[in-house]
Short mmCIF file of C-alpha atoms in Angstrom, two decimals:
data_model
loop_
_atom_site.label_atom_id
_atom_site.label_comp_id
_atom_site.label_asym_id
_atom_site.label_seq_id
_atom_site.Cartn_x
_atom_site.Cartn_y
_atom_site.Cartn_z
CA MET A 1477 103.46 123.62 53.68
CA VAL A 1478 103.16 124.17 57.43
CA SER A 1479 102.27 127.72 58.37
CA ALA A 1480 104.22 129.64 60.99
CA PRO A 1481 101.47 129.68 63.65
CA ALA A 1482 100.96 125.91 63.33
CA TRP A 1483 104.72 125.32 63.53
CA ILE A 1484 104.96 127.47 66.65
CA GLY A 1485 102.06 125.59 68.22
CA GLU A 1486 103.69 122.22 67.54
CA LEU A 1487 106.98 123.45 69.00
CA ALA A 1488 105.24 124.75 72.12
CA ARG A 1489 103.42 121.45 72.59
CA TYR A 1490 106.58 119.37 72.30
CA ALA A 1491 108.43 121.77 74.59
CA PHE A 1492 105.69 121.41 77.20
CA LEU A 1493 105.81 117.61 76.92
CA ALA A 1494 109.60 117.67 77.25
CA VAL A 1495 109.39 119.77 80.41
CA LEU A 1496 106.68 117.52 81.85
CA VAL A 1497 108.65 114.33 81.13
CA SER A 1498 111.82 115.88 82.56
CA TRP A 1499 109.92 116.89 85.69
CA ILE A 1500 109.11 113.21 86.25
CA ILE A 1501 112.18 111.44 84.86
CA VAL A 1502 114.98 113.59 86.32
CA PRO A 1503 114.11 113.02 90.02
CA LEU A 1504 113.66 109.30 89.36
CA ALA A 1505 117.00 109.10 87.59
CA ILE A 1506 118.77 111.00 90.38
CA SER A 1507 117.27 108.72 93.04
CA ILE A 1508 118.26 105.58 91.16
CA VAL A 1509 121.83 106.73 90.45
CA TYR A 1510 122.54 108.01 93.97
CA ALA A 1511 120.98 104.91 95.53
CA PHE A 1512 123.90 102.88 94.16
CA THR A 1513 126.64 105.52 94.36
CA PRO A 1514 129.52 104.76 96.81
CA LEU A 1515 129.84 107.14 99.74
CA ASP A 1516 133.30 108.38 98.77
CA VAL A 1517 132.06 109.25 95.28
CA TYR A 1518 128.83 110.84 96.52
CA TYR A 1519 130.61 113.18 98.94
CA SER A 1520 133.30 114.06 96.39
CA ASP A 1521 133.13 116.77 93.74
CA ALA A 1522 132.32 114.28 90.99
CA ILE A 1523 129.07 114.94 89.13
CA LEU A 1524 128.79 111.55 87.43
CA THR A 1525 129.99 108.18 88.66
CA THR A 1526 131.07 105.03 86.91
CA SER A 1527 131.24 102.87 90.04
CA PHE A 1528 128.19 101.51 91.82
CA THR A 1529 127.52 99.58 95.01
CA LEU A 1530 124.68 97.68 96.66
CA ASP A 1531 125.84 98.58 100.18
CA HIS A 1532 123.05 101.10 100.80
CA VAL A 1533 120.31 98.66 99.82
CA LYS A 1534 121.97 95.92 101.90
CA THR A 1535 122.10 98.27 104.89
CA LEU A 1536 118.40 99.00 104.61
CA TRP A 1537 117.66 95.31 104.24
CA VAL A 1538 119.59 94.50 107.43
CA LEU A 1539 117.81 97.30 109.31
CA GLY A 1540 114.44 95.72 108.53
CA ALA A 1541 113.43 96.95 105.09
CA GLY A 1542 113.12 93.38 103.84
CA GLU A 1543 110.49 92.46 106.43
CA ALA A 1544 108.72 95.78 105.86
CA PHE A 1545 108.71 95.09 102.11
CA LEU A 1546 107.02 91.72 102.63
CA ARG A 1547 104.50 93.26 105.02
CA SER A 1548 103.63 95.89 102.41
CA VAL A 1549 103.02 93.15 99.84
CA ALA A 1550 100.82 91.22 102.28
CA VAL A 1551 98.80 94.28 103.28
CA GLY A 1552 98.38 95.32 99.65
CA ALA A 1553 97.19 91.86 98.64
CA MET A 1554 94.68 91.73 101.51
CA THR A 1555 93.46 95.22 100.66
CA VAL A 1556 92.82 94.22 97.06
CA GLY A 1557 91.03 91.04 98.10
CA ILE A 1558 88.76 92.66 100.69
CA SER A 1559 88.06 95.72 98.53
CA PHE A 1560 87.04 93.58 95.56
CA LEU A 1561 85.00 91.20 97.72
CA LEU A 1562 82.98 94.14 99.03
CA GLY A 1563 83.23 96.49 96.06
CA LEU A 1564 82.42 94.27 93.08
CA PRO A 1565 78.78 93.65 94.09
CA GLY A 1566 78.30 97.35 94.78
CA GLY A 1567 79.85 98.38 91.48
CA TYR A 1568 77.76 95.86 89.56
CA ALA A 1569 74.58 97.01 91.29
CA LEU A 1570 75.28 100.65 90.42
CA ALA A 1571 75.95 99.68 86.80
CA ARG A 1572 73.01 97.36 86.19
CA TYR A 1573 70.16 98.41 88.45
CA VAL A 1574 68.21 101.64 88.08
CA PHE A 1575 66.71 102.86 91.35
CA PRO A 1576 65.73 106.22 92.81
CA GLY A 1577 68.71 108.11 94.16
CA ARG A 1578 71.37 106.13 92.31
CA ASP A 1579 73.33 109.27 91.44
CA ALA A 1580 73.04 110.42 95.04
CA VAL A 1581 74.48 107.09 96.18
CA LYS A 1582 77.43 107.51 93.82
CA LEU A 1583 78.01 111.02 95.13
CA ALA A 1584 77.82 109.80 98.73
CA ILE A 1585 80.37 107.08 98.00
CA ILE A 1586 82.78 109.61 96.52
CA ALA A 1587 82.07 112.07 99.35
CA THR A 1588 83.51 109.63 101.89
CA ARG A 1589 86.94 110.52 100.52
CA MET A 1590 86.39 114.11 101.68
CA PHE A 1591 87.08 113.16 105.30
CA PRO A 1592 90.67 113.99 106.33
CA ILE A 1593 92.72 110.84 106.70
CA ILE A 1594 94.01 112.02 110.08
CA VAL A 1595 90.45 112.02 111.47
CA ILE A 1596 89.80 108.52 110.15
CA SER A 1597 93.12 107.22 111.49
CA VAL A 1598 92.57 108.50 115.03
CA SER A 1599 89.06 107.01 115.13
CA LEU A 1600 90.29 103.70 113.76
CA LEU A 1601 93.15 103.61 116.28
CA LYS A 1602 90.73 103.68 119.21
CA THR A 1603 88.49 101.07 117.60
CA PHE A 1604 91.41 98.80 116.73
CA PHE A 1605 92.73 98.99 120.29
CA ASN A 1606 89.35 97.84 121.58
CA LEU A 1607 89.22 94.99 119.04
CA GLY A 1608 92.86 93.97 119.42
CA LEU A 1609 93.65 94.85 115.80
CA ASN A 1610 96.24 97.52 116.52
CA ASP A 1611 99.70 96.84 115.09
CA THR A 1612 98.41 93.94 112.96
CA LEU A 1613 98.55 93.47 109.21
CA ILE A 1614 94.87 92.59 108.91
CA GLY A 1615 93.95 95.73 110.85
CA LEU A 1616 96.04 97.89 108.53
CA ALA A 1617 94.53 96.12 105.51
CA LEU A 1618 91.03 96.93 106.81
CA ALA A 1619 92.05 100.56 107.23
CA HIS A 1620 93.39 100.67 103.68
CA THR A 1621 90.19 99.00 102.49
CA ALA A 1622 88.16 101.83 104.00
CA MET A 1623 90.26 104.21 101.97
CA ALA A 1624 90.23 102.21 98.72
CA LEU A 1625 86.67 100.86 98.71
CA PRO A 1626 85.00 104.03 97.30
CA PHE A 1627 87.39 103.99 94.34
CA VAL A 1628 86.78 100.28 93.74
CA VAL A 1629 83.00 100.69 93.74
CA ILE A 1630 83.01 103.66 91.37
CA ILE A 1631 85.66 102.26 89.01
CA THR A 1632 84.16 98.77 88.80
CA GLY A 1633 80.72 100.30 88.33
CA SER A 1634 82.01 102.24 85.33
CA ILE A 1635 83.71 99.12 83.95
CA PHE A 1636 80.58 96.98 84.26
CA GLY A 1637 78.54 99.81 82.78
CA GLY A 1638 80.69 99.69 79.65
CA ILE A 1639 79.71 96.06 78.96
CA PRO A 1640 76.59 95.78 76.75
CA ARG A 1641 73.58 94.52 78.64
CA ASP A 1642 72.51 92.58 75.52
CA LEU A 1643 75.30 90.06 76.10
CA GLU A 1644 73.97 89.23 79.54
CA GLU A 1645 70.42 88.95 78.24
CA ALA A 1646 71.62 86.59 75.51
CA GLY A 1647 73.23 84.38 78.15
CA MET A 1648 69.98 84.21 80.10
CA ILE A 1649 68.10 83.27 76.91
CA PHE A 1650 70.43 80.28 76.56
CA GLY A 1651 69.57 79.15 80.08
CA LEU A 1652 72.30 80.65 82.24
CA SER A 1653 71.41 81.90 85.70
CA SER A 1654 72.25 85.44 86.80
CA ILE A 1655 75.31 84.22 88.70
CA MET A 1656 76.56 82.15 85.77
CA VAL A 1657 76.02 85.07 83.39
CA PHE A 1658 78.18 87.19 85.67
CA LEU A 1659 80.89 84.53 85.99
CA ARG A 1660 80.99 83.38 82.36
CA ILE A 1661 80.19 86.55 80.42
CA THR A 1662 80.47 89.75 82.44
CA LEU A 1663 83.54 88.93 84.51
CA PRO A 1664 85.75 87.75 81.60
CA LEU A 1665 84.84 90.83 79.56
CA ALA A 1666 85.63 93.09 82.50
CA ALA A 1667 88.85 91.25 83.43
CA PRO A 1668 91.32 93.71 81.82
CA GLY A 1669 89.70 96.68 83.51
CA LEU A 1670 89.39 94.86 86.82
CA THR A 1671 93.07 93.90 86.64
CA ALA A 1672 94.01 97.55 86.28
CA ALA A 1673 91.64 98.49 89.10
CA GLY A 1674 93.26 95.84 91.30
CA MET A 1675 96.73 97.19 90.57
CA PHE A 1676 95.50 100.71 91.28
CA THR A 1677 94.13 99.52 94.63
CA PHE A 1678 97.40 97.74 95.44
CA LEU A 1679 99.43 100.87 94.70
CA LEU A 1680 97.04 102.93 96.82
CA SER A 1681 97.79 100.62 99.74
CA TRP A 1682 101.50 100.41 98.91
CA ASN A 1683 102.01 104.19 98.94
CA GLU A 1684 99.91 104.91 102.04
CA VAL A 1685 102.08 106.04 104.94
CA PHE A 1686 100.02 107.98 107.49
CA MET A 1687 97.70 105.16 108.59
CA ALA A 1688 100.62 102.73 108.59
CA SER A 1689 102.56 105.05 110.91
CA VAL A 1690 99.65 105.64 113.28
CA LEU A 1691 98.13 102.15 113.44
CA THR A 1692 101.38 100.15 113.66
CA LEU A 1693 104.47 100.30 115.81
CA VAL A 1694 106.39 97.08 115.15
CA ASN A 1695 104.70 95.58 112.08
CA ARG A 1696 105.20 98.61 109.89
CA THR A 1697 104.97 98.58 106.12
CA LEU A 1698 107.76 99.82 103.90
CA PRO A 1699 106.58 103.47 103.58
CA ALA A 1700 106.18 103.78 107.36
CA PHE A 1701 109.54 102.08 107.93
CA ILE A 1702 111.25 104.45 105.52
CA LEU A 1703 109.60 107.51 107.04
CA ASN A 1704 110.47 106.59 110.62
CA SER A 1705 113.85 104.91 110.11
CA ALA A 1706 115.56 105.37 106.77
CA PHE A 1707 114.87 109.09 106.41
CA ALA A 1708 116.17 109.70 109.94
CA THR A 1709 119.70 108.76 108.92
CA PRO A 1710 122.12 111.57 108.01
CA ILE A 1711 123.62 109.40 105.24
CA GLU A 1712 121.92 110.74 102.14
CA PRO A 1713 122.64 107.80 99.76
CA ILE A 1714 120.71 105.55 102.14
CA ARG A 1715 117.75 107.90 101.77
CA PHE A 1716 118.00 107.62 98.01
CA ALA A 1717 118.18 103.83 98.33
CA ALA A 1718 115.04 103.92 100.47
CA ALA A 1719 113.26 106.00 97.84
CA PHE A 1720 114.37 103.55 95.16
CA MET A 1721 113.02 100.58 97.12
CA LEU A 1722 109.71 102.39 97.55
CA ILE A 1723 109.15 103.44 93.94
CA LEU A 1724 110.51 100.32 92.21
CA PRO A 1725 107.42 98.11 92.73
CA ALA A 1726 105.16 100.96 91.64
CA LEU A 1727 107.16 101.42 88.44
CA VAL A 1728 107.07 97.67 87.74
CA PHE A 1729 103.33 97.51 88.31
CA MET A 1730 102.69 100.53 86.10
CA PHE A 1731 104.82 99.02 83.35
CA LEU A 1732 103.01 95.70 83.51
CA ALA A 1733 99.57 97.30 83.79
CA ARG A 1734 99.92 100.00 81.14
CA ARG A 1735 97.83 98.06 78.62
CA TYR A 1736 95.18 97.23 81.20
CA LEU A 1737 95.05 100.83 82.41
CA VAL A 1738 94.22 102.04 78.91
CA THR A 1739 91.49 99.40 78.71
CA MET A 1740 90.11 100.36 82.11
CA TRP A 1741 89.82 104.06 81.31
CA ALA A 1742 88.37 103.29 77.88
CA MET A 1743 85.67 101.10 79.42
CA ALA A 1744 85.00 103.59 82.21
CA ALA A 1745 84.57 106.44 79.71
CA ARG A 1746 81.84 104.68 77.71
#
C-alpha cells in the first residue's frame, strides 16, 4: 500500500513534469497552428480554426526565405565539416594522451566560450573585410566554427574517452597501425556519439543569428533573414510561419537523433 507522503511526492513530480512539458509544447503548438491560419480567421474572435492555408509560408518563400533556408543548410554543413576536421584530432588527443596540464587545456578550451559573441563578431568583421570573406557563406561557416569548435573538442574527447583502450591495443597486436586502429576500431565505435555531436553542431550553426546578421548583408541565413525581414512585418501569422520554418528542421533533427543523443551522453559520462 502506498503511503500518503509517497503518493503526494509522486503527484508533485508528475505535476512538475506536466507543467514543464506544457511550457515547451504549448508555444510550439500555437506557432504551428497560427502559421497556417487564414488571416480572416486569425483576426476574428474564433479561438480554434478548422481551415488552414499555406499562403503565409508561400509569402515568406517568395520574399527570400527559400534561398535563406538553403544557405543555412550549406553553412551548417560546412560548420560541421570544418569543426570535425579540426576538432576530432584534438578530442582524441585529450582522451588518449596524458600530458602535464591536460586539465588546464580542457579548461582553456571551455573558457573561450566566455568571450561575448558581440566582441568576437566585431573583430571577425574587420578581419573578414580585409580577407574578402565578408558576406560569404564560407566566412560565416568559419565564424560558426570558432563558436562550435570548443564544444566539438570537449564532446568528442569525452566520447573517445569512453571507448576502452584495450580494444585499440588489441588492434595493434594484430598488426594494425595507429591510423588504421582509429579508422577501423575507434571511429566505428564512436560513430553514434559523433553523429549526435555533428547534429548538435549543425543546430548550433542553424540557430545562430547574431554573427549571421553582422557578417552578412545579402547572403543571410534563415535566422538572420527572419530577424531582419519576417519579424518586421505587421502581419502576425507571417511571423508565426517564420518561427515554424525556423524550428521545423531542429525538431526533425532532434527526433532523428534522439537515440544517438542518449548514446552520446552515456559515452561522455563514462
